[in-house]
PDB file of C-alpha atoms in Angstrom:
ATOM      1  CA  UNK A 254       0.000   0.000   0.000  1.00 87.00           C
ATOM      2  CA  UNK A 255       1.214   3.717  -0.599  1.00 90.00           C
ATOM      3  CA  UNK A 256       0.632   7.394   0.844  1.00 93.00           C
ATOM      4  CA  UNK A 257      -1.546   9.624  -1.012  1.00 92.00           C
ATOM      5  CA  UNK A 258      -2.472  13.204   0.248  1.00 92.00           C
ATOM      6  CA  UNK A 259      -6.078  14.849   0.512  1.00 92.00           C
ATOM      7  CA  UNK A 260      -6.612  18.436   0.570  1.00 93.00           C
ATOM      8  CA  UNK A 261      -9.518  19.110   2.620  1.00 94.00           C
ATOM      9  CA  UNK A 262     -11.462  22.010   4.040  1.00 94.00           C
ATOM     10  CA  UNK A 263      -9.221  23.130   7.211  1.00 93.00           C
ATOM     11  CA  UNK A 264     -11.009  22.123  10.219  1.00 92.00           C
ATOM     12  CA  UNK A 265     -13.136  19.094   8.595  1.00 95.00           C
ATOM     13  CA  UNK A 266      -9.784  17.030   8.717  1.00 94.00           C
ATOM     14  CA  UNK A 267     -11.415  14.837  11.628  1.00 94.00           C
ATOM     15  CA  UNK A 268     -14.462  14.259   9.404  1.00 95.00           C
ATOM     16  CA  UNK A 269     -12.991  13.935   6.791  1.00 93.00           C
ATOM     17  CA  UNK A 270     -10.462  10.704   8.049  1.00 93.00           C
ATOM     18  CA  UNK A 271     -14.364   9.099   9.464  1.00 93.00           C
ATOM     19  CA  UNK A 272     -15.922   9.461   6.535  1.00 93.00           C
ATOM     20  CA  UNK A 273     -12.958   7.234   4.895  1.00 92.00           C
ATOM     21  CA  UNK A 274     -12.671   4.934   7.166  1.00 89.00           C
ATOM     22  CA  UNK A 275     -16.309   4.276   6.734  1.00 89.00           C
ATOM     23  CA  UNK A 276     -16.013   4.508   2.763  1.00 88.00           C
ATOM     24  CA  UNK A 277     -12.985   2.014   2.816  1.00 87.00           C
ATOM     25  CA  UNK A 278     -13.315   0.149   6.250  1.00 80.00           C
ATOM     26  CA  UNK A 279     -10.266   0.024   8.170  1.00 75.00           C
ATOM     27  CA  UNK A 280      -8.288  -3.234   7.144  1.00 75.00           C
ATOM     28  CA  UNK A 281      -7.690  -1.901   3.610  1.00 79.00           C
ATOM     29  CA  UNK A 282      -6.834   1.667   4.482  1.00 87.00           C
ATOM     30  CA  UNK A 283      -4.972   3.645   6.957  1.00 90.00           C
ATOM     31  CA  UNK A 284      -5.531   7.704   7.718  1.00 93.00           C
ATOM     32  CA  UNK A 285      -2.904   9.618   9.488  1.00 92.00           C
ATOM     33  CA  UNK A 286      -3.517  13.422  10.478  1.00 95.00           C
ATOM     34  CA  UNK A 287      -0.187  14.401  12.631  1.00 96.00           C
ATOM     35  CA  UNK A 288      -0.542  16.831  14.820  1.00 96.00           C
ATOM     36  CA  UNK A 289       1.743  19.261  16.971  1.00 95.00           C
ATOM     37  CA  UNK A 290       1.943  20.602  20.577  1.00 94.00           C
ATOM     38  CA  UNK A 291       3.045  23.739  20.910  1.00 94.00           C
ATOM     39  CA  UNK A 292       2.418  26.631  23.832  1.00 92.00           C
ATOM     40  CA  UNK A 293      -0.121  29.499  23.728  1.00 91.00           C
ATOM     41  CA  UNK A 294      -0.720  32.560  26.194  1.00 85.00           C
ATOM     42  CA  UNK A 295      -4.566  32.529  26.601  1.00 84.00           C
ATOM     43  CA  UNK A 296      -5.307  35.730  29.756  1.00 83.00           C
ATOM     44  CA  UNK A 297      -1.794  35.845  30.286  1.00 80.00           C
ATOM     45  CA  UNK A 298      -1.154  31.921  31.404  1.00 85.00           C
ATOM     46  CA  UNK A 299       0.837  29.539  29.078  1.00 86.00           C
ATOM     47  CA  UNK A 300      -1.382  26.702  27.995  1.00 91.00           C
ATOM     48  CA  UNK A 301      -0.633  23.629  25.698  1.00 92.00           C
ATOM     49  CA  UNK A 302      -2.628  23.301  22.652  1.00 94.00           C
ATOM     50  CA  UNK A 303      -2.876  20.480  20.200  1.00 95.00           C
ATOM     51  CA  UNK A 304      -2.778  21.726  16.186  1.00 95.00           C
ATOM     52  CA  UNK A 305      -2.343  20.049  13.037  1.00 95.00           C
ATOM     53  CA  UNK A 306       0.652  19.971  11.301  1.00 95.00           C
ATOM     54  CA  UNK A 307       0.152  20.321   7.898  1.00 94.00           C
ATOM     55  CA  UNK A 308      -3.772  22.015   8.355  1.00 94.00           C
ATOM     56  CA  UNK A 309      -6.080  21.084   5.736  1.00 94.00           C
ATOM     57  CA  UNK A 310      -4.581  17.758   4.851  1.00 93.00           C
ATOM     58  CA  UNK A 311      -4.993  13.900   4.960  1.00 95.00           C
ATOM     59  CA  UNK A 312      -2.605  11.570   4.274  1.00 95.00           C
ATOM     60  CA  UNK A 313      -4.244   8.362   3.389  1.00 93.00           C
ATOM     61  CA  UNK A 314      -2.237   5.086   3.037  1.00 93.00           C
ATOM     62  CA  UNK A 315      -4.443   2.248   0.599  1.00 91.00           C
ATOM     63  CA  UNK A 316      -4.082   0.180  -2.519  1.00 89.00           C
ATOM     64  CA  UNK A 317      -5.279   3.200  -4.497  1.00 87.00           C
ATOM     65  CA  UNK A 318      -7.999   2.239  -7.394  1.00 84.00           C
ATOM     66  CA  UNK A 319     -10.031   3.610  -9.487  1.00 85.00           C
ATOM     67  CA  UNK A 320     -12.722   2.690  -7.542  1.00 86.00           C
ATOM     68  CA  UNK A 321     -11.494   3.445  -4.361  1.00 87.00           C
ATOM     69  CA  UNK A 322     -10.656   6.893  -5.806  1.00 87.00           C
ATOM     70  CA  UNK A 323     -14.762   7.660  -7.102  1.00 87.00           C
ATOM     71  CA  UNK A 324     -15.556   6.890  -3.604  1.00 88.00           C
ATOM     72  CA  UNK A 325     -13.577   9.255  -1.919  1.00 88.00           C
ATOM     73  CA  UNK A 326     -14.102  12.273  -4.322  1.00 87.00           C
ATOM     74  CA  UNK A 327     -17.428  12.365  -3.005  1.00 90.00           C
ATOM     75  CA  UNK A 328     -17.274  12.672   0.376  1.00 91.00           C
ATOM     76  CA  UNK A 329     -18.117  15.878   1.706  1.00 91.00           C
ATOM     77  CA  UNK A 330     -15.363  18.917   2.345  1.00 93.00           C
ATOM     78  CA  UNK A 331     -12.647  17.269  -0.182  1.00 91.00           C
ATOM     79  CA  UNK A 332     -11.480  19.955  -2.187  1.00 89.00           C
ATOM     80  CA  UNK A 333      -9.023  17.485  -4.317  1.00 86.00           C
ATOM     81  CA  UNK A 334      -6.817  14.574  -4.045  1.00 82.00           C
ATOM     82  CA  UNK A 335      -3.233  15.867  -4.338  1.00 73.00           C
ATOM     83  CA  UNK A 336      -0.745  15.264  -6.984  1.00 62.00           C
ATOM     84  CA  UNK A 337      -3.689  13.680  -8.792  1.00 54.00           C
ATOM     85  CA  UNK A 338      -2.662  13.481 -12.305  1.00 56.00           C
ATOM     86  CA  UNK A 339      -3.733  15.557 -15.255  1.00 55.00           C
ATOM     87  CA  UNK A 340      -6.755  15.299 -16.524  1.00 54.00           C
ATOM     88  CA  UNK A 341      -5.456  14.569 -19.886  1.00 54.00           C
ATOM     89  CA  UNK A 342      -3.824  11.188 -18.694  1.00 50.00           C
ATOM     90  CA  UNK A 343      -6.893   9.501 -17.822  1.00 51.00           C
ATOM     91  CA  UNK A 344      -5.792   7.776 -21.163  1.00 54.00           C
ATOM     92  CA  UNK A 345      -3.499   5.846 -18.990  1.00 52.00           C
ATOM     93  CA  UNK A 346      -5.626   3.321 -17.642  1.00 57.00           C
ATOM     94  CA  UNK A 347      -2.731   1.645 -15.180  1.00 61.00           C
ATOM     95  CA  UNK A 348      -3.639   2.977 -12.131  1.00 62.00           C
ATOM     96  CA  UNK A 349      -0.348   2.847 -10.574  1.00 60.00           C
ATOM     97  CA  UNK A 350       1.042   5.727 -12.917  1.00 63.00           C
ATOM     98  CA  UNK A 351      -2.259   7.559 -12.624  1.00 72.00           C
ATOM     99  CA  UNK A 352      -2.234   8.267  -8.642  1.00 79.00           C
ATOM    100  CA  UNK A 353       0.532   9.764  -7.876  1.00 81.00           C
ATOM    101  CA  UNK A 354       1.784   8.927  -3.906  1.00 87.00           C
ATOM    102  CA  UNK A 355       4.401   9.833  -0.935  1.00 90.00           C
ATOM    103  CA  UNK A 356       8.072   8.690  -0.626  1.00 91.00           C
ATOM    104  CA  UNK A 357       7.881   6.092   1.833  1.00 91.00           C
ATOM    105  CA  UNK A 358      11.070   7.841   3.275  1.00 92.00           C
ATOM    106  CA  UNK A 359       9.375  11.054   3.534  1.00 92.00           C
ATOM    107  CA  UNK A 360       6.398   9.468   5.457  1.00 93.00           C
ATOM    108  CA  UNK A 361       8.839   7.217   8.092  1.00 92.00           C
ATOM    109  CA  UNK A 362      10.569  10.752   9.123  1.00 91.00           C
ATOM    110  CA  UNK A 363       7.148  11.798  10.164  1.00 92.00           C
ATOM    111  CA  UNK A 364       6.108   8.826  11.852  1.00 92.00           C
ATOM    112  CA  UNK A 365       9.881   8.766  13.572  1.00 90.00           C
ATOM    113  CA  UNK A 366       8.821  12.502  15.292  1.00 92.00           C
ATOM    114  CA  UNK A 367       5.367  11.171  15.939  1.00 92.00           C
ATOM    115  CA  UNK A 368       3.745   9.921  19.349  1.00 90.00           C
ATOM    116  CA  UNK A 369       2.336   6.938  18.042  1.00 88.00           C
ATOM    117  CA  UNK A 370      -0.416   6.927  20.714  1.00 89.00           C
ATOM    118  CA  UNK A 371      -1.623  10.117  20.230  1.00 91.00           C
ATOM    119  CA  UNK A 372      -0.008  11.209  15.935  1.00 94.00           C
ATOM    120  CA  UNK A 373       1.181  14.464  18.074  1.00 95.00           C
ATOM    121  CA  UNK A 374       4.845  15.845  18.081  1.00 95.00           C
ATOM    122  CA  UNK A 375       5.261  16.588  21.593  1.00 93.00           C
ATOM    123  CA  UNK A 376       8.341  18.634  22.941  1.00 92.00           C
ATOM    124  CA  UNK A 377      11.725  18.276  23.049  1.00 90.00           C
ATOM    125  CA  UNK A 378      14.589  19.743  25.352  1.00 86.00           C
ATOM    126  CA  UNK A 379      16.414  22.630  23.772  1.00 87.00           C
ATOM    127  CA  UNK A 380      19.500  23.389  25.693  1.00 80.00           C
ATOM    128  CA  UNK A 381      20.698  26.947  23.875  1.00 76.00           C
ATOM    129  CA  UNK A 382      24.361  27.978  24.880  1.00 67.00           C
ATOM    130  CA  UNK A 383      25.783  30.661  23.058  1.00 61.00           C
ATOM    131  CA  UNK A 384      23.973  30.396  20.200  1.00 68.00           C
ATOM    132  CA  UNK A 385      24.075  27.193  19.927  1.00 75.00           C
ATOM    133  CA  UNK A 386      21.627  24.718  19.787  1.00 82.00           C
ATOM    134  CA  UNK A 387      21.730  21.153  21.739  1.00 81.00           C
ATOM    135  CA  UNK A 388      18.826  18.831  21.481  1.00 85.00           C
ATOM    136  CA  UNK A 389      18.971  17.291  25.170  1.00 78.00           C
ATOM    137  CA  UNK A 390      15.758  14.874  24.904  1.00 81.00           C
ATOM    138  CA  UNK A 391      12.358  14.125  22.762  1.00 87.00           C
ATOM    139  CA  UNK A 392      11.559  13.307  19.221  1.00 90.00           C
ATOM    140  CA  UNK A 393      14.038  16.278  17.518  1.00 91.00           C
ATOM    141  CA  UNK A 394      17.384  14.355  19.244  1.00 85.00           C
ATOM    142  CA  UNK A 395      20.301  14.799  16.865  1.00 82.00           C
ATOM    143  CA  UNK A 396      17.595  16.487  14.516  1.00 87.00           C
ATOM    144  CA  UNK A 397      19.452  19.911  15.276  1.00 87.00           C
ATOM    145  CA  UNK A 398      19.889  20.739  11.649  1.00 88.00           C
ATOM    146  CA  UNK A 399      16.327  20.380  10.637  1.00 91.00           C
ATOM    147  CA  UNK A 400      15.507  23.480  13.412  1.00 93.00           C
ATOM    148  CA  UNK A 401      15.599  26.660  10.871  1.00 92.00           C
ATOM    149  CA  UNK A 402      14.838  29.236  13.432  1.00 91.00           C
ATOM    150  CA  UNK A 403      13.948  29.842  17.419  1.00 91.00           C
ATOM    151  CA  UNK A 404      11.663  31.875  19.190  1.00 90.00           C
ATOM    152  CA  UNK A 405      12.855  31.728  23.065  1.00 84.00           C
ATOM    153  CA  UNK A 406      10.129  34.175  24.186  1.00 85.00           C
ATOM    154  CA  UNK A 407       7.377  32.034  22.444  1.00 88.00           C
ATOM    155  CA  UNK A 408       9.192  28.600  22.903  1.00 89.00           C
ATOM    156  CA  UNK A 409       8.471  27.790  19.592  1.00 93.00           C
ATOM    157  CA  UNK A 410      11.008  26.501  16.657  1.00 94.00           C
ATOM    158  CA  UNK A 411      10.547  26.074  13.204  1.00 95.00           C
ATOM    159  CA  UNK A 412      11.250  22.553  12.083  1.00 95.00           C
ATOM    160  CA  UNK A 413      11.734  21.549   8.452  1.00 94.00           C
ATOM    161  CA  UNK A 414       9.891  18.553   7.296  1.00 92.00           C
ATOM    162  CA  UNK A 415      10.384  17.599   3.346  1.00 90.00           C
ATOM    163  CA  UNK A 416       6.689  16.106   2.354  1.00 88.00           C
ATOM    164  CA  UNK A 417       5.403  15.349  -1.648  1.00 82.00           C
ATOM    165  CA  UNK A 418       8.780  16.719  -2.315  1.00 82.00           C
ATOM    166  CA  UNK A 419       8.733  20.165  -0.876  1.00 87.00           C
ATOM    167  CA  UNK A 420      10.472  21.553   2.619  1.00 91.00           C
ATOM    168  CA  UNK A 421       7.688  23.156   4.601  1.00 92.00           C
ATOM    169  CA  UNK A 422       8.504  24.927   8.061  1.00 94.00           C
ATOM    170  CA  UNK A 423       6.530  23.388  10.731  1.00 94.00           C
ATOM    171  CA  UNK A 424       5.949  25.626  13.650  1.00 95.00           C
ATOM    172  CA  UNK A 425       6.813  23.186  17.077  1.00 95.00           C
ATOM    173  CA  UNK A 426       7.187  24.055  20.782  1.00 93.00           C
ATOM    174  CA  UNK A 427      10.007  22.876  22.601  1.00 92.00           C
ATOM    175  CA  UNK A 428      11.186  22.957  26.480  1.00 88.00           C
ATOM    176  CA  UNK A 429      14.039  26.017  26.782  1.00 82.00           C
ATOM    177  CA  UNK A 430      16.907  25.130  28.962  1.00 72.00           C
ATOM    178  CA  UNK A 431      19.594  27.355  29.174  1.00 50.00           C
ATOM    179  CA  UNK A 432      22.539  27.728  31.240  1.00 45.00           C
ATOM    180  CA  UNK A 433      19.892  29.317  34.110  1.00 41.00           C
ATOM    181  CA  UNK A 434      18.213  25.486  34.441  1.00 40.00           C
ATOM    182  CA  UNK A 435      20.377  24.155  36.931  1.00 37.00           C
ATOM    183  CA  UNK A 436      18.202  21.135  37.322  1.00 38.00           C
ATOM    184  CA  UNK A 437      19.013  19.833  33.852  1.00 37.00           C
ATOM    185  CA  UNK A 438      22.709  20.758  33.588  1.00 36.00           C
ATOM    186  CA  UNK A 439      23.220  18.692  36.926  1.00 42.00           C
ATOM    187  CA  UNK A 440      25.076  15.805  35.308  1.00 41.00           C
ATOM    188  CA  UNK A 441      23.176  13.175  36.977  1.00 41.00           C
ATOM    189  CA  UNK A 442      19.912  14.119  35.754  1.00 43.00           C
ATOM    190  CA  UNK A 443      21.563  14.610  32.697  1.00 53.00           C
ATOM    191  CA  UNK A 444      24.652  12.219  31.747  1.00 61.00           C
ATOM    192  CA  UNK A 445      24.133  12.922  28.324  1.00 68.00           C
ATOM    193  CA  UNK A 446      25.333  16.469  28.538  1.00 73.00           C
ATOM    194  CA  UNK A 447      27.824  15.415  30.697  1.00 78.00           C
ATOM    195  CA  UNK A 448      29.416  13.119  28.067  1.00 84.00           C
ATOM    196  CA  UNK A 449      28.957  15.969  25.491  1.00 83.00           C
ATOM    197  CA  UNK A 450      30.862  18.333  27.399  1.00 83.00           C
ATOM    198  CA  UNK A 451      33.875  16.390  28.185  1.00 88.00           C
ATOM    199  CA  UNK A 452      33.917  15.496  24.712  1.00 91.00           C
ATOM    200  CA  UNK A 453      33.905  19.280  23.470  1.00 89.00           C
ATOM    201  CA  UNK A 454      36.526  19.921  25.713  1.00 90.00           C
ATOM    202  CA  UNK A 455      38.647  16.960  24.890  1.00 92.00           C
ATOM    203  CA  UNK A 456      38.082  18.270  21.113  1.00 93.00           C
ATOM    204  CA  UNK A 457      39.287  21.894  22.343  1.00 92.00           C
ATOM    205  CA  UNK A 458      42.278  20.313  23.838  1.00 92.00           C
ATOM    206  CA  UNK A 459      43.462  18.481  20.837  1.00 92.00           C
ATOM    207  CA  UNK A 460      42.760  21.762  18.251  1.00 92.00           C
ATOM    208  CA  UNK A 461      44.221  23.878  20.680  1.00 91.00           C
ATOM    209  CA  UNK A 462      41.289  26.210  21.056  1.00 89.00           C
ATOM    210  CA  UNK A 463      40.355  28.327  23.802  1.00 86.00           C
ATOM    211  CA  UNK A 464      37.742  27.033  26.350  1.00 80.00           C
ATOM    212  CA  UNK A 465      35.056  29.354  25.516  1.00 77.00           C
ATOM    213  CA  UNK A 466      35.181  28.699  21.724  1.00 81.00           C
ATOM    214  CA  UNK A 467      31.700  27.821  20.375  1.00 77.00           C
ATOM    215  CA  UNK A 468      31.978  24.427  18.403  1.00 83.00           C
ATOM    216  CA  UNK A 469      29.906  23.067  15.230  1.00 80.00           C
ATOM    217  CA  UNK A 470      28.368  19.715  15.837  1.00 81.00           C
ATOM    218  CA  UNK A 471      29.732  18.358  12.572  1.00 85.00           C
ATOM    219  CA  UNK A 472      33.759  17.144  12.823  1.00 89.00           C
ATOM    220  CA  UNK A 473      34.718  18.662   9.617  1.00 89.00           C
ATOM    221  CA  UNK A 474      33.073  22.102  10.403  1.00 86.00           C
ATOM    222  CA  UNK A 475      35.545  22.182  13.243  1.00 87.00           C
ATOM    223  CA  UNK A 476      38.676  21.806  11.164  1.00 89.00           C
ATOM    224  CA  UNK A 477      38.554  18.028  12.363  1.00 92.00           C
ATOM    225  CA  UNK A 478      40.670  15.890   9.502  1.00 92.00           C
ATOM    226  CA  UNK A 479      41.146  12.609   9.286  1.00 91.00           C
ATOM    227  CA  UNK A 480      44.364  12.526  11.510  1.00 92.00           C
ATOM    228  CA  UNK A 481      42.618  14.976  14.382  1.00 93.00           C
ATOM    229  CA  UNK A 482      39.827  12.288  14.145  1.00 93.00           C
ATOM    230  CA  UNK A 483      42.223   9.230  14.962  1.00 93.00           C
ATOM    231  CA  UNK A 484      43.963  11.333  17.882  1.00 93.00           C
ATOM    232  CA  UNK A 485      40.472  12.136  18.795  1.00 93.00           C
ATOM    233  CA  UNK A 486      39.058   8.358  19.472  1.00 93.00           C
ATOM    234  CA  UNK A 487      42.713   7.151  20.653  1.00 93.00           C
ATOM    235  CA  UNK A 488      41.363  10.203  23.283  1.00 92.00           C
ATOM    236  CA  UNK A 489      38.211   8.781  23.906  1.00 92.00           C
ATOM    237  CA  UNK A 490      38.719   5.378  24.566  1.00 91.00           C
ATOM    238  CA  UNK A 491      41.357   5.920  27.516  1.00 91.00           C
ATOM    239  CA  UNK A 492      38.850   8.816  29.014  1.00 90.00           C
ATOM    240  CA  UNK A 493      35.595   6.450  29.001  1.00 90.00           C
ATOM    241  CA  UNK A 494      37.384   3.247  29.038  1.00 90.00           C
ATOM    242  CA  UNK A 495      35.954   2.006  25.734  1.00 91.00           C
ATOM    243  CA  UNK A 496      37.142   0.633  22.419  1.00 91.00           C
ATOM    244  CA  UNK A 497      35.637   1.902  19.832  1.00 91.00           C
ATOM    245  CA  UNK A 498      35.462  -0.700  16.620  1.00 89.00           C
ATOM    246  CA  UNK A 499      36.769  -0.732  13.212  1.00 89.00           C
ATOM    247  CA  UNK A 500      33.481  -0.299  11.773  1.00 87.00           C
ATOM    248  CA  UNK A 501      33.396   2.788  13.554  1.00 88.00           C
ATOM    249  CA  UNK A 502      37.096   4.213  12.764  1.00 88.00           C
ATOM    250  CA  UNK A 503      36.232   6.706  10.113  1.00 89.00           C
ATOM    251  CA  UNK A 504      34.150  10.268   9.923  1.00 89.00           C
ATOM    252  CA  UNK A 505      31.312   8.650   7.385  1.00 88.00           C
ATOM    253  CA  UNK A 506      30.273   6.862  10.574  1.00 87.00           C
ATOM    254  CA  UNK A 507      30.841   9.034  13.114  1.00 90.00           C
ATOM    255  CA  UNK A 508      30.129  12.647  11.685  1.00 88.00           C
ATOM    256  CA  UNK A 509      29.350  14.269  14.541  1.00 86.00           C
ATOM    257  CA  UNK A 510      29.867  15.678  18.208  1.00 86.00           C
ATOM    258  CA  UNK A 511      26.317  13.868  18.980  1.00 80.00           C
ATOM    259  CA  UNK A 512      27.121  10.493  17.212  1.00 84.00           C
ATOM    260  CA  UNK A 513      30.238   9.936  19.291  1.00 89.00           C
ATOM    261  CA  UNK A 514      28.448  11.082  22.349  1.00 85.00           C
ATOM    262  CA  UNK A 515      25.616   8.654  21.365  1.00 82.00           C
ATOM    263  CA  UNK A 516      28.307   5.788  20.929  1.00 87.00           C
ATOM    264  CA  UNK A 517      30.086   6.702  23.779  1.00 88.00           C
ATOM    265  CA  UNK A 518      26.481   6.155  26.088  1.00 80.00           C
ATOM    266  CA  UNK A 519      26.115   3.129  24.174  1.00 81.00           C
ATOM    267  CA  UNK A 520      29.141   0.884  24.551  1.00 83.00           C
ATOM    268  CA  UNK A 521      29.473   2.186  28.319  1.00 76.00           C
ATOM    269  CA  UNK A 522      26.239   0.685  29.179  1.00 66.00           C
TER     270      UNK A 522
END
């Protein structure tokens, strides 16, 4: 079965997945409407709504026919069934060209962000030093390249999601911690950090840069070659008392501050 997209009135999404799973029954079709949590001020308190992502649409997952299709272009408050073909190709009768559907790939990055429980985003913890962006916890970990912009006074982000081919900015809360959260900077509430830091510093060390210096996540943005990246894990194995394996001896597997940290948690378990 494949993804196809409805555009629908915005607001009758809700109906609009009912009246399909009526139509089509549910062991022959799938609807998916993901949502996002982010925070409002409603009378001056902060309160945590629930909105779609991607308003007025419905992602439908089916065998797609011809028949199928005639059913659901009647249902009420569907404007059309996106990338639907040209009119003018309806001389193509095999239906597989005629519908056109989703990347797989670009539907499992949603459903990687997505409660599954609930189809909602919820927050992550943004830890913002210096102008620099850490993903502590949550659905966005190591996702820190996909956030295009912050708003600290709103806690909101905007996350880039590439769906039917097109990057579209989703607007997403997120938890702010900042150098003024003690709680989560305490290392043992938080070993991840922990790891991170003594792993910026032991990168520092080894470039010879000063202790405040702001560094990039990625190894090569940090002037990290192929010989600093050697020195680097020869580093890490006698701080954490690891050995790191061949597989993982190169900068294709290990391209950044946050997948060494990650491997570091991993083999010290």
């Amino acid at each position: 079965m494949k993804w196809y997209a409805l555009f629908v009135k915005n607001g009758e999404e809700e109906y609009v997945r009912y009246r399909i799973q009526i139509e089509l029954g549910n062991v022959d079709c799938k609807c998916f409407i993901p949502k996002r949590k982010v925070p409002e001020k409603k009378s001056g308190v902060i309160v945590h709504v629930i909105k779609m992502m991607f308003p007025g649409y419905v992602f439908l997952q089916t065998k797609m026919d011809f028949s199928k299709y005639n059913k659901i272009k009647k249902i009420h408050y569907i404007i059309s069934f996106l990338n639907y073909r040209n009119k003018k190709d309806i001389q193509f009768q095999n239906e597989d060209v005629f519908f056109k559907w989703i990347p797989d790939e670009e539907m499992e990055v949603l459903f990687e962000l997505i409660d599954p429980k609930t189809d909602t985003i919820e927050y992550s913890k943004f830890w913002l030093c210096n102008n620099k962006l850490t993903i502590l916890s949550g659905p966005l970990v190591g996702m820190e390249d996909r956030i295009k912009k912050i708003d600290k006074r709103q806690q909101r982000a905007k996350l880039a999601i590439y769906i039917m081919g097109q990057e579209k900015l989703i607007d997403i809360g997120f938890e702010a911690m900042d150098s003024t959260t003690n709680t989560l900077l305490n290392p043992i509430q938080c070993p991840w950090l922990e790891v991170r830091q003594r792993v910026e510093n032991m990168i520092k060390e080894l470039l010879q840069l000063s202790t405040l210096t702001s560094l990039s996540n990625k190894f090569i943005s940090n002037g990290i070659n192929s010989i600093y990246f050697i020195k680097l894990i020869y580093n890490v194995e006698s701080e954490f008392g690891i050995k790191v394996s061949d597989d993982f001896l190169s900068m294709e597997k290990l391209q950044t501050i946050d997948d060494l940290v990650h491997y570091i948690q991993t083999e010290s378990q």
